[in-house]
């Protein structure tokens, strides 16, 4: 079920235009309001109508009448075409440059061979290490090693099946110092890793489907599927030390390379992305080292894992039914360039994606002779951010910012900018994904309740399903104002007041309020809907059980495909 913007009372009077048009100013209209109607910026309207905004008489008249801009009833304004960031959908890049995981991993080994398993990614990893000692002293030891690994994963998440194969080779040099109760280890290495990933829409796929795919032959790729290939050279540094069994460790991996992806978007239509990538994966922790009976040694550290991935992808969609499209497709393969508006070519853009994650980890290592056991355990859900910037041929930009604070609801903010960097504020949206499943969860009923102003617990939010709640900039501004009134109604120091007040008596911006709303549920994914209910309950300045303020938003079932 879907509750449209028109049903909620928000209707843009004019759809953004792909061609220039004109507008006659009505009584009481302002320049920002007219810009909002057409999906352009006030700056663009001023630039398109210089004779109106540079006329001294009009400027004086506007100042005397208290108007912000020199436009008056009956004026005809030239309206430029809306930027491509408004008329085209923001693009998403399927490529995440970092190889770090936010799931727990477990490893066991004997001698030169280790086998690891990551339950969250359903991935198995085999690592083979060959070592050679270098002559040192009783206190200082050296060794060199060559390590090769292969990891295979097959998992269904967010309604899609992902098959991943990652191979890596690295050569390391180790140094170890022991002096009394002081121990220190340093390892530096350089290597190369390559990854092949296939993303198939839906679940229930047979692994044999992946074997039939040739990434260089689009006809073998299922409709809606994506194939990703990347290679990265990397350096890594590992430092560990302890004194009287108390110590710490640090691991840093710095990688860069080139990535490529192909998505089949139509019967004979493909979208290609190609460009450089870089990532940093770093862990810093502290804990204890210990030795037990029978030659057992081990360490236990608690720390923070930070992964950062950055990619800059050129992209275009090619119609392989046409000779021109096939020619442009081959040229893009060779050069990474495509001409906007050329025959057989569409959706030319540059997509810049930045991923950041931070997570507490517990690392346990035990060894006895040649036997080793390791656990790299996620202590809580990661705090993540993904920022995707699409730059279109006209120079305009669409920016999506996705946040998830631990177990709280994820938030996606979409913004559009013209070629001069001015934001088209009317086009900004805030999207929350709320999971209404779980025993005792009343999120669906609460969402329907605030939508109807307390009239009904039934509506577009269905218990047990995920729903997307989308607010326009105007709707989020209205919710911010409702929260401000509700905060004043509740007792001092209440949680709703903290959403709108920064603690120093200053009101939060609409953007800051929206972000705060996604992270106030105290690591409880069900708390978001309850916050909406609390705002609705007291927004009119009273706390009467049957008196709720209606909250305007767009609600639809979450479709991960």
C-alpha positions as MATLAB code, in Angstrom:
seq = 'XXXXXXXXXXXXXXXXXXXXXXXXXXXXXXXXXXXXXXXXXXXXXXXXXXXXXXXXXXXXXXXXXXXXXXXXXXXXXXXXXXXXXXXXXXXXXXXXXXXXXXXXXXXXXXXXXXXXXXXXXXXXXXXXXXXXXXXXXXXXXXXXXXXXXXXXXXXXXXXXXXXXXXXXXXXXXXXXXXXXXXXXXXXXXXXXXXXXXXXXXXXXXXXXXXXXXXXXXXXXXXXXXXXXXXXXXXXXXXXXXXXXXXXXXXXXXXXXXXXXXXXXXXXXXXXXXXXXXXXXXXXXXXXXXXXXXXXXXXXXXXXXXXXXXXXXXXXXXXXXXXXXXXXXXXXXXXXXXXXXXXXXXXXXXXXXXXXXXXXXXXXXXXXXXXXXXXXXXXXXXXXXXXXXXXXXXXXXXXXXXXXXXXXXXXXXXXXXXXXXXXXXXXXXXXXXXXXXXXXXXXXXXXXXXXXXXXXXXXXXXXXXXXXXXXXXXXXXXXXXXXXXXXXXXXXXXXXXXXXXXXXXXXXXXXXXXXXXXXXXXXXXXXXXXXXXXXXXXXXXXXXXXXXXXXXXXXXXXXXXX';
ca = [
       0.000    0.000    0.000;
       1.184    3.522   -0.737;
       0.028    6.889    0.595;
       0.831    9.509   -2.015;
       2.050   13.048   -1.476;
      -1.215   14.422   -2.872;
      -3.225   12.422   -0.313;
      -1.068   13.960    2.399;
      -1.705   17.483    1.199;
       1.635   18.297   -0.460;
       1.338   18.881   -4.211;
       3.984   20.722   -6.265;
       1.983   23.076   -8.493;
       4.342   22.589  -11.471;
       6.530   19.649  -12.457;
      10.220   20.496  -13.088;
      10.717   21.214  -16.798;
      13.397   19.787  -19.080;
      12.973   22.804  -21.402;
      12.837   26.554  -20.607;
       9.395   28.053  -20.009;
       7.803   31.211  -18.586;
       5.808   32.046  -15.475;
       3.484   34.956  -14.730;
       3.799   36.164  -11.148;
       0.589   35.882   -9.128;
      -0.456   37.911   -6.043;
       1.771   37.190   -3.064;
       4.204   34.893   -4.863;
       7.860   35.033   -3.830;
      10.933   34.151   -5.828;
      11.863   31.124   -3.648;
       8.305   29.762   -3.953;
       8.381   30.082   -7.745;
      11.816   28.424   -7.870;
      10.451   25.544   -5.784;
       7.589   25.023   -8.222;
       9.949   24.502  -11.147;
      12.766   22.643   -9.399;
      15.316   25.427   -9.887;
      17.136   27.808   -7.555;
      16.375   31.488   -6.892;
      19.897   32.224   -8.163;
      19.005   30.601  -11.509;
      15.862   32.761  -11.811;
      17.856   35.914  -11.120;
      20.438   34.932  -13.744;
      17.685   34.184  -16.305;
      15.952   37.564  -15.764;
      18.741   40.139  -15.344;
      16.635   43.054  -16.608;
      14.235   42.609  -13.667;
      16.848   42.207  -10.968;
      19.196   44.974  -12.095;
      16.585   47.695  -12.610;
      17.161   50.436   -9.992;
      13.529   51.541   -9.927;
      12.342   47.975   -9.278;
      14.970   47.493   -6.582;
      13.910   50.695   -4.809;
      10.217   49.778   -5.121;
      10.846   46.319   -3.672;
      12.790   47.787   -0.735;
      10.059   50.316    0.023;
       7.354   47.644   -0.093;
       9.356   45.224    2.069;
       9.806   42.636   -0.667;
      12.971   40.507   -0.735;
      13.111   40.491   -4.557;
      12.012   43.004   -7.219;
       9.233   40.902   -8.738;
       5.633   42.054   -8.788;
       2.173   40.848   -9.745;
       1.878   40.380  -13.521;
       5.634   40.104  -14.209;
       6.641   37.405  -16.663;
       9.662   35.411  -15.570;
      11.801   33.290  -17.856;
      12.200   29.888  -16.204;
      15.331   27.952  -17.200;
      15.221   24.183  -17.609;
      15.659   22.347  -14.341;
      19.171   20.911  -13.877;
      19.720   17.249  -14.728;
      20.183   16.532  -11.025;
      16.450   17.276  -10.653;
      15.027   15.738  -13.834;
      17.153   12.544  -13.649;
      17.188   10.010  -10.824;
      20.289    9.962   -8.575;
      22.547    7.056   -9.492;
      23.828    4.371   -7.167;
      27.183    2.660   -7.425;
      27.151   -1.053   -6.513;
      30.885   -0.940   -5.797;
      32.286   -0.632   -2.266;
      36.060   -0.191   -2.372;
      36.806   -1.488    1.122;
      37.239   -5.233    1.668;
      36.625   -4.934    5.426;
      33.633   -6.669    7.008;
      31.303   -5.611    9.825;
      30.519   -9.246   10.677;
      32.362  -11.624   13.003;
      35.038  -13.967   11.633;
      36.467  -17.180   13.097;
      39.683  -18.944   12.048;
      41.394  -22.226   12.916;
      44.717  -23.477   11.581;
      47.410  -26.089   11.771;
      50.877  -25.287   10.534;
      50.859  -23.318    7.295;
      47.127  -23.674    6.546;
      44.254  -21.701    8.115;
      40.532  -21.955    7.425;
      38.204  -19.077    8.336;
      34.440  -18.628    8.324;
      32.326  -15.481    8.386;
      28.704  -16.473    9.261;
      27.235  -13.045    8.433;
      28.655  -13.086    4.901;
      28.434  -16.899    4.635;
      32.047  -16.764    3.459;
      34.807  -19.363    3.807;
      38.470  -18.377    3.544;
      41.540  -20.578    3.107;
      44.986  -19.085    3.781;
      48.345  -20.725    3.096;
      51.525  -19.205    4.532;
      55.145  -20.123    3.831;
      57.695  -18.720    6.274;
      61.476  -18.637    6.456;
      63.476  -17.492    9.480;
      66.365  -15.056    9.109;
      69.324  -15.301   11.469;
      69.002  -12.904   14.382;
      69.898  -12.922   18.096;
      68.422  -14.297   21.304;
      66.412  -11.096   21.740;
      65.682  -10.098   18.155;
      64.205  -12.367   15.518;
      63.390  -11.889   11.825;
      61.394  -13.860    9.310;
      59.902  -13.420    5.877;
      56.657  -14.931    4.634;
      54.535  -15.334    1.531;
      50.788  -15.580    2.147;
      48.070  -16.582   -0.327;
      44.335  -16.631    0.415;
      41.088  -17.448   -1.343;
      37.666  -16.496    0.034;
      34.277  -17.540   -1.355;
      30.946  -16.153   -0.146;
      27.305  -16.805   -1.111;
      24.678  -14.789    0.773;
      21.184  -13.311    0.342;
      20.687   -9.820    1.782;
      18.310   -6.966    1.075;
      16.443   -9.141   -1.407;
      19.513   -9.882   -3.542;
      21.886  -12.833   -3.870;
      25.604  -12.001   -3.770;
      28.333  -14.395   -4.872;
      31.887  -13.209   -4.135;
      35.351  -14.642   -4.787;
      38.378  -12.795   -3.419;
      41.990  -13.825   -3.891;
      45.056  -12.179   -2.365;
      48.839  -12.607   -2.268;
      51.114  -10.711    0.107;
      54.791  -10.854    1.037;
      55.701   -9.805    4.584;
      58.770   -9.086    6.642;
      58.480   -9.631   10.420;
      60.642   -8.431   13.275;
      60.214   -9.520   16.899;
      61.918   -8.146   20.007;
      61.844   -9.805   23.464;
      63.577   -8.334   26.492;
      62.434   -9.453   29.909;
      58.735   -8.648   30.216;
      58.793   -6.411   27.140;
      57.665   -7.858   23.807;
      57.213   -6.090   20.490;
      56.398   -7.203   16.946;
      56.416   -5.310   13.666;
      55.298   -6.631   10.290;
      55.278   -4.818    6.961;
      54.050   -6.226    3.683;
      52.925   -5.520    0.136;
      50.471   -7.469   -1.934;
      47.691   -7.611   -4.502;
      44.047   -8.623   -4.117;
      41.372   -9.223   -6.728;
      37.636   -9.600   -6.273;
      34.874  -10.947   -8.500;
      31.281  -10.400   -7.400;
      27.934  -11.248   -8.989;
      24.741   -9.659   -7.634;
      21.510  -11.355   -8.713;
      18.025   -9.932   -8.035;
      15.979  -12.022   -5.603;
      16.880  -15.181   -3.678;
      16.783  -18.897   -4.385;
      19.406  -18.868   -7.133;
      21.391  -21.933   -8.117;
      25.189  -21.387   -7.926;
      25.390  -22.859  -11.423;
      23.836  -19.611  -12.709;
      26.996  -17.727  -11.776;
      29.227  -20.181  -13.658;
      27.361  -19.389  -16.890;
      28.069  -15.651  -16.678;
      30.812  -14.130  -18.837;
      31.350  -10.519  -17.669;
      32.582   -9.570  -21.142;
      29.501  -10.999  -22.854;
      26.406   -9.031  -21.696;
      24.056  -11.615  -23.221;
      25.108  -14.096  -20.495;
      24.218  -11.696  -17.666;
      20.636  -12.111  -16.311;
      18.333   -9.091  -16.478;
      18.865   -6.880  -13.423;
      22.130   -8.619  -12.447;
      25.440   -6.862  -11.795;
      28.990   -8.174  -12.213;
      31.825   -6.386  -10.383;
      35.563   -6.887  -10.872;
      38.334   -5.033   -9.113;
      42.031   -5.303   -8.375;
      43.987   -3.436   -5.714;
      47.636   -3.257   -4.779;
      48.074   -2.720   -1.065;
      50.563   -2.244    1.727;
      49.969   -3.329    5.292;
      51.600   -2.605    8.612;
      51.028   -4.532   11.832;
      52.447   -3.440   15.202;
      51.918   -5.241   18.515;
      53.579   -4.858   21.883;
      53.169   -5.694   25.547;
      54.774   -5.041   28.896;
      53.929   -7.277   31.842;
      51.234   -8.883   29.716;
      49.382   -5.595   29.052;
      49.682   -4.246   25.547;
      48.044   -3.277   22.310;
      48.085   -3.768   18.590;
      47.542   -1.773   15.429;
      46.851   -2.981   11.905;
      46.595   -0.751    8.829;
      45.965   -1.816    5.228;
      46.183    0.850    2.498;
      44.960   -0.195   -0.973;
      44.313    1.351   -4.386;
      43.422    0.048   -7.819;
      40.821    0.031  -10.591;
      37.232   -1.232  -10.475;
      34.714   -2.186  -13.136;
      31.041   -3.151  -13.036;
      28.409   -4.061  -15.629;
      24.650   -4.191  -15.009;
      22.155   -5.519  -17.513;
      19.308   -2.993  -17.381;
      17.297   -4.137  -20.428;
      16.963   -6.977  -22.908;
      20.023   -5.686  -24.750;
      20.983   -2.674  -22.673;
      23.850   -2.437  -20.178;
      25.159    0.122  -17.715;
      28.946    0.205  -17.321;
      30.924    1.778  -14.474;
      34.692    2.061  -14.517;
      37.258    3.984  -12.503;
      39.891    4.155   -9.748;
      39.325    3.058   -6.168;
      41.140    3.299   -2.836;
      40.555    2.061    0.699;
      42.003    2.095    4.197;
      41.194   -0.582    6.779;
      42.558    0.127   10.264;
      42.266   -1.517   13.679;
      43.583   -0.166   16.979;
      43.062   -1.990   20.262;
      44.428   -2.765   23.678;
      44.284   -5.806   25.930;
      46.386   -8.582   27.437;
      48.811  -11.274   26.345;
      49.156  -14.452   28.339;
      50.933  -17.793   28.529;
      49.384  -20.897   30.041;
      50.277  -24.467   30.788;
      51.242  -26.834   28.004;
      52.758  -24.117   25.808;
      49.459  -22.311   25.234;
      49.888  -18.643   24.311;
      47.274  -16.074   23.499;
      46.072  -12.480   23.393;
      42.780  -10.701   23.935;
      42.263   -7.165   22.651;
      39.288   -4.836   22.391;
      39.424   -1.966   19.945;
      37.934   -0.058   17.069;
      37.855   -1.100   13.421;
      37.531    1.688   10.867;
      37.051    0.995    7.158;
      37.045    3.707    4.482;
      36.433    3.047    0.787;
      36.521    5.599   -2.036;
      35.737    5.115   -5.738;
      35.301    7.483   -8.693;
      33.371    5.766  -11.474;
      32.606    6.987  -14.955;
      29.310    5.500  -16.112;
      27.084    5.266  -19.165;
      24.296    3.045  -20.476;
      24.625    1.501  -23.947;
      22.020    0.176  -26.363;
      23.690   -2.889  -27.849;
      20.925   -3.303  -30.437;
      22.393   -0.375  -32.380;
      25.739   -0.295  -34.174;
      26.480    3.112  -32.672;
      25.755    1.798  -29.172;
      28.028   -1.213  -29.678;
      30.822    1.022  -30.970;
      30.470    3.406  -28.019;
      30.439    0.403  -25.668;
      33.778   -0.819  -27.044;
      35.274    2.656  -26.838;
      34.179    2.988  -23.197;
      35.876   -0.317  -22.406;
      39.128    1.023  -23.828;
      39.065    4.634  -22.628;
      36.409    4.958  -19.900;
      34.841    7.828  -21.859;
      31.390    8.215  -23.442;
      29.778   11.199  -25.161;
      26.537   12.506  -23.680;
      23.770   12.508  -26.293;
      25.624   10.244  -28.717;
      23.516    7.617  -30.559;
      23.038    4.470  -28.500;
      24.365    6.149  -25.340;
      22.436    7.463  -22.324;
      22.840    8.254  -18.619;
      26.425    9.494  -18.899;
      27.689   10.638  -15.506;
      30.462   10.408  -12.914;
      29.572    8.601   -9.679;
      31.763    9.221   -6.638;
      31.082    6.894   -3.700;
      32.597    7.138   -0.216;
      31.934    4.473    2.443;
      32.855    4.810    6.116;
      32.253    2.322    8.938;
      33.273    2.263   12.584;
      32.775   -0.671   14.900;
      33.983   -2.080   18.200;
      35.756   -5.447   17.806;
      37.079   -8.105   20.181;
      40.024  -10.163   18.929;
      41.046  -13.424   20.600;
      44.080  -15.461   19.537;
      45.182  -18.809   20.992;
      48.065  -21.014   19.897;
      49.631  -24.268   21.069;
      52.465  -25.550   18.960;
      51.348  -25.435   15.336;
      47.632  -25.190   16.208;
      45.987  -21.757   16.189;
      42.477  -20.472   16.836;
      41.344  -16.861   16.234;
      38.115  -14.970   16.703;
      37.450  -11.465   15.369;
      34.087  -10.659   16.947;
      31.824   -7.687   16.231;
      30.766   -6.210   19.584;
      27.773   -4.298   18.197;
      26.231   -3.173   14.957;
      28.525   -0.828   13.032;
      27.969    2.877   12.563;
      28.099    3.390    8.801;
      27.885    6.168    6.270;
      27.704    6.049    2.475;
      27.959    9.211    0.410;
      27.234    8.996   -3.328;
      27.690   12.023   -5.567;
      26.415   11.883   -9.140;
      27.782   14.590  -11.451;
      25.770   14.994  -14.665;
      26.938   16.322  -18.060;
      25.436   19.760  -17.347;
      27.619   20.052  -14.221;
      24.749   19.646  -11.751;
      25.036   17.223   -8.834;
      22.821   14.801   -6.916;
      24.096   13.800   -3.486;
      22.745   10.943   -1.376;
      23.949   10.570    2.216;
      23.073    7.331    4.002;
      23.579    6.987    7.759;
      23.054    4.112   10.167;
      23.965    4.485   13.826;
      24.289    0.973   15.234;
      20.871   -0.669   15.508;
      18.936    2.546   14.896;
      16.860    3.101   11.767;
      18.858    3.991    8.628;
      18.407    7.450    7.112;
      18.960    8.429    3.477;
      19.072   12.134    2.562;
      18.904   13.118   -1.123;
      19.969   16.591   -2.251;
      20.157   18.207   -5.696;
      22.505   21.043   -6.731;
      22.786   23.120   -9.899;
      26.042   23.550  -11.822;
      26.975   26.556   -9.662;
      26.677   24.502   -6.474;
      23.376   26.024   -5.283;
      21.007   23.515   -3.697;
      17.486   23.106   -5.073;
      15.977   22.996   -1.585;
      12.492   21.946   -2.693;
      13.966   18.675   -4.007;
      15.619   17.567   -0.761;
      14.119   14.405    0.769;
      14.680   12.387    3.967;
      14.002    8.644    3.851;
      13.859    6.325    6.879;
      13.570    2.540    6.571;
      11.601    1.137    9.507;
      11.406   -2.571   10.317;
       7.995   -3.312   11.855;
       8.692   -7.011   12.492;
       9.431   -8.505   15.908;
       7.438   -9.670   18.893;
       5.778   -6.806   20.729;
       6.697   -4.262   18.029;
       3.977   -1.647   17.499;
       5.856    0.521   14.976;
       3.351   -0.055   12.151;
       0.384    0.929   14.318;
       2.259    4.000   15.608;
       3.098    5.146   12.077;
      -0.510    4.775   10.946;
      -1.676    6.563   14.103;
       0.416    9.694   13.483;
      -0.495    9.670    9.774;
      -4.179    9.795   10.629;
      -3.844   12.156   13.591;
      -5.038    9.515   16.026;
      -7.927    8.274   13.921;
      -6.733    4.747   13.133;
      -3.969    2.181   13.750;
      -4.532    0.659   10.308;
      -3.139    2.156    7.135;
      -0.227    1.868    4.697;
       2.226    0.555    7.323;
       1.693   -3.218    7.588;
       2.919   -5.032   10.741;
       5.811   -7.403   10.019;
       7.050   -5.535    6.939;
       9.723   -2.941    6.313;
       8.391    0.451    5.250;
      10.018    3.570    3.838;
       8.984    6.889    5.353;
       9.921    9.799    3.086;
       9.703   13.461    4.080;
      10.101   16.394    1.711;
      12.087   19.372    2.949;
       8.811   21.162    3.713;
       7.403   18.163    5.598;
      10.596   17.733    7.631;
      10.579   21.448    8.454;
       6.983   21.082    9.652;
       7.927   18.025   11.758;
      10.822   19.988   13.271;
       8.354   22.704   14.292;
       5.950   20.105   15.721;
       8.802   18.562   17.713;
       9.719   21.992   19.052;
       6.186   22.522   20.353;
       6.058   18.999   21.789;
       9.392   19.519   23.532;
       8.021   22.636   25.206;
       4.950   20.690   26.352;
       6.781   17.834   28.069;
       8.743   18.203   31.298;
      12.126   20.022   31.067;
      15.007   17.914   29.792;
      12.811   15.558   27.765;
      14.212   13.618   24.785;
      12.013   15.380   22.204;
      13.320   18.813   23.213;
      16.893   17.594   22.632;
      16.022   16.942   18.981;
      15.302   20.586   18.259;
      17.619   22.322   20.753;
      21.408   21.912   20.689;
      21.669   22.428   24.458;
      22.940   26.006   24.149;
      19.557   27.492   23.386;
      19.980   27.343   19.604;
      17.508   25.627   17.317;
      18.829   22.787   15.184;
      18.649   23.013   11.399;
      16.180   20.792    9.559;
      19.047   18.555    8.418;
      20.483   18.207   11.950;
      17.013   17.500   13.325;
      16.463   14.732   10.740;
      19.802   13.105   11.577;
      19.108   13.375   15.307;
      15.731   11.707   14.828;
      17.479    8.648   13.372;
      19.826    8.214   16.339;
      17.738    8.953   19.421;
      16.244    5.501   19.804;
      19.078    4.338   22.094;
      20.164    1.503   19.766;
      16.514    0.418   19.545;
      15.211    0.158   15.978;
      11.649    0.400   17.299;
      12.224    3.716   19.082;
      11.953    5.850   15.937;
       8.220    5.290   15.455;
       7.684    5.901   19.161;
       9.441    9.272   18.839;
       7.007   10.221   16.066;
       4.122    9.238   18.342;
       5.481   11.371   21.193;
       5.791   14.366   18.853;
       2.271   13.855   17.505;
       0.877   13.488   21.041;
       2.102   16.831   22.391;
       2.635   19.014   19.291;
      -0.540   21.016   19.933;
       0.680   22.111   23.372;
      -1.604   19.718   25.277;
      -1.288   16.131   26.428;
      -4.814   14.943   25.832;
      -5.056   11.226   25.077;
      -7.441   11.636   22.164;
      -5.778   14.707   20.657;
      -2.923   13.991   18.214;
      -1.267   16.187   15.577;
      -1.176   14.641   12.118;
       2.354   14.171   10.717;
       2.685   14.468    6.946;
       4.972   12.014    5.138;
       5.012    9.518    2.272;
       4.746    5.829    3.249;
       5.419    2.821    1.049;
       6.524   -0.768    1.410;
      10.287   -1.195    1.337;
      11.339   -2.956   -1.860;
      15.043   -3.908   -1.714;
      15.067   -4.643   -5.431;
];
